[in-house]
Short mmCIF file of C-alpha atoms in Angstrom, two decimals:
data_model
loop_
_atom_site.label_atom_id
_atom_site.label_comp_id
_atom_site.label_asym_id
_atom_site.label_seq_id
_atom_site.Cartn_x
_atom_site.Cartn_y
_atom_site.Cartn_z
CA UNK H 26 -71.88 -7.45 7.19
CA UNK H 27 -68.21 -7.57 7.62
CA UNK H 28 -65.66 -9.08 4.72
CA UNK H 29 -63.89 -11.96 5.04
CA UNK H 30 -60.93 -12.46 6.11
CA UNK H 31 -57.88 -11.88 3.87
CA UNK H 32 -56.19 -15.27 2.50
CA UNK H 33 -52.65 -16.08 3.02
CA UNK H 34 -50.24 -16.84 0.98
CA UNK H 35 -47.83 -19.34 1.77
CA UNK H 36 -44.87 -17.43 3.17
CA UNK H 37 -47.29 -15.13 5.58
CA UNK H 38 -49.00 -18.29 6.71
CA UNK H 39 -45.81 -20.11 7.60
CA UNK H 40 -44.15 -16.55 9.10
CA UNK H 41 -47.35 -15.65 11.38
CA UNK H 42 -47.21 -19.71 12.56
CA UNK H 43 -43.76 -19.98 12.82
CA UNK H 44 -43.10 -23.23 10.89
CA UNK H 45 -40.98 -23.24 7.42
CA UNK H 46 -42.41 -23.79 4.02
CA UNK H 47 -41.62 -27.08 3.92
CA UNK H 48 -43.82 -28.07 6.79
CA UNK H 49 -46.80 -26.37 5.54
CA UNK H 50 -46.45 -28.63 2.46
CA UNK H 51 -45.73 -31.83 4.62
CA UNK H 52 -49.10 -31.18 6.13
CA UNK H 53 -50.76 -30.37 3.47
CA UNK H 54 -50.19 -33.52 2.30
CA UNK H 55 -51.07 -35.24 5.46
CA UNK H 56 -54.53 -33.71 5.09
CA UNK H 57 -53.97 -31.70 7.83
CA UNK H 58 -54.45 -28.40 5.42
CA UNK H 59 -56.75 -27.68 2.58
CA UNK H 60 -55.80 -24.33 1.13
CA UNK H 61 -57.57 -23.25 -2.03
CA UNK H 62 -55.89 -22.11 -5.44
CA UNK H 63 -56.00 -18.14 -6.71
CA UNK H 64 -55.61 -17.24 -9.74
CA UNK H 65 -52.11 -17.37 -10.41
CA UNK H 66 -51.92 -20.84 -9.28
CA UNK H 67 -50.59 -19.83 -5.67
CA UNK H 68 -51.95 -21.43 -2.56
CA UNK H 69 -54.23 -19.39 -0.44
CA UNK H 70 -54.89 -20.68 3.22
CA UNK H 71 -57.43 -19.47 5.49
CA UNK H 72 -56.74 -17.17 8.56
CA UNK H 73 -57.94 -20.78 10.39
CA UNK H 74 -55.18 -22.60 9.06
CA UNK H 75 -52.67 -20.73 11.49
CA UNK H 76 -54.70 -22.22 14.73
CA UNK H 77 -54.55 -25.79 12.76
CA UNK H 78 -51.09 -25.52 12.57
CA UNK H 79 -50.72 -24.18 16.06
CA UNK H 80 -52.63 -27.56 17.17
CA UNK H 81 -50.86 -29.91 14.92
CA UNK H 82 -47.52 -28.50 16.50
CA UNK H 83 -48.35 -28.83 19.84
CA UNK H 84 -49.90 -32.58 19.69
CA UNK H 85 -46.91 -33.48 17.54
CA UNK H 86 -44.44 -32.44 20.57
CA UNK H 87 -46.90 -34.11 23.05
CA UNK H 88 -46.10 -37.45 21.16
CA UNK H 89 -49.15 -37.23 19.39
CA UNK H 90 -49.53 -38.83 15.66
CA UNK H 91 -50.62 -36.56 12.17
CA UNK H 92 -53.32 -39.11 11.69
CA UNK H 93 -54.50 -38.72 15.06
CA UNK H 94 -54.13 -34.50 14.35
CA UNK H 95 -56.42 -34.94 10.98
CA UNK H 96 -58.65 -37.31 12.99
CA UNK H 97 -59.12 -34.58 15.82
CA UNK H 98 -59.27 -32.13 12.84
CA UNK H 99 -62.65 -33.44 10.67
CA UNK H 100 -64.15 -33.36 14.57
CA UNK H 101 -63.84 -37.81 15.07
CA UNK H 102 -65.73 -37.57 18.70
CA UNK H 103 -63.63 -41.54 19.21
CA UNK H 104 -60.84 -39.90 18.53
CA UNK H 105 -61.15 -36.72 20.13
CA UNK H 106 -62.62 -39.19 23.20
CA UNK H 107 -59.67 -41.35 23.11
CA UNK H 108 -56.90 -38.68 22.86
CA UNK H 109 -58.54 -36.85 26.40
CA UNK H 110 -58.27 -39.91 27.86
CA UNK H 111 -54.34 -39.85 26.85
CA UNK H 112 -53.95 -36.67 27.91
CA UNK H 113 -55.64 -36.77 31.49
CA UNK H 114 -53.56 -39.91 32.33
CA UNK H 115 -50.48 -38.25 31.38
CA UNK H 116 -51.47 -35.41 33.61
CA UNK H 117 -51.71 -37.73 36.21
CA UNK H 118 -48.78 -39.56 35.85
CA UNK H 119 -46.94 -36.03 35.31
CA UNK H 120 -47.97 -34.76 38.82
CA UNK H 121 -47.01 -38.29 39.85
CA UNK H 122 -43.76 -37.59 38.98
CA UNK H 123 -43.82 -34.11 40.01
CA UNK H 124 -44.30 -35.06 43.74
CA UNK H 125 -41.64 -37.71 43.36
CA UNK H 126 -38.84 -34.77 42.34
CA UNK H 127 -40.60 -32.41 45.06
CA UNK H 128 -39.70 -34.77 47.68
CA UNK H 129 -36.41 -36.06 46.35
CA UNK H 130 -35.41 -32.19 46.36
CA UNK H 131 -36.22 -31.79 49.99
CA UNK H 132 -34.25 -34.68 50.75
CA UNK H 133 -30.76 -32.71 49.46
#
């Protein structure tokens, strides 16, 4: 049986993710993050925070919402649904647009 993985502290968690301190507390307080207490009173986060964080940062430059993030996060099938839907129009719009500048570009 193999151990867990370590916890991370704070710093480490916001170094390996690339976000500040600050952010990790913003979403923590969004819900988006859960991290557990040691001992000494320090936050602890799991090695599955990072790919939380990864997610929330991505959907957040997307134009997606922290609700919508902590929705997708405690696994809301509606909202999960709903934000595919989103995301496949945009698609479509985005190759829309895509041909459109293709074309214009020939034209010069």
């Amino acid at each position: 049986m193999s151990d867990p993985a370590p916890k991370l502290k704070r710093g480490e968690l916001a170094e390996s993710t690339g976000v500040n301190s600050e952010t990790l507390r913003f979403y923590e307080k969004a819900g988006l993050l859960h991290p557990e207490r040691g001992a000494n009173g320090y936050r602890l986060y799991d090695p599955e925070d990072a790919k939380r964080i990864r997610l929330a940062q991505r959907a957040v430059g997307v134009g997606f919402s922290l609700n919508e993030i902590k929705q997708w996060l405690e696994n809301d099938t509606q909202a999960l649904e709903n934000a595919l839907g989103q995301i496949e129009t945009k698609i479509g719009e985005m190759e829309k647009l895509r041909k459109s500048l293709k074309k214009r570009l020939k034209k010069l």
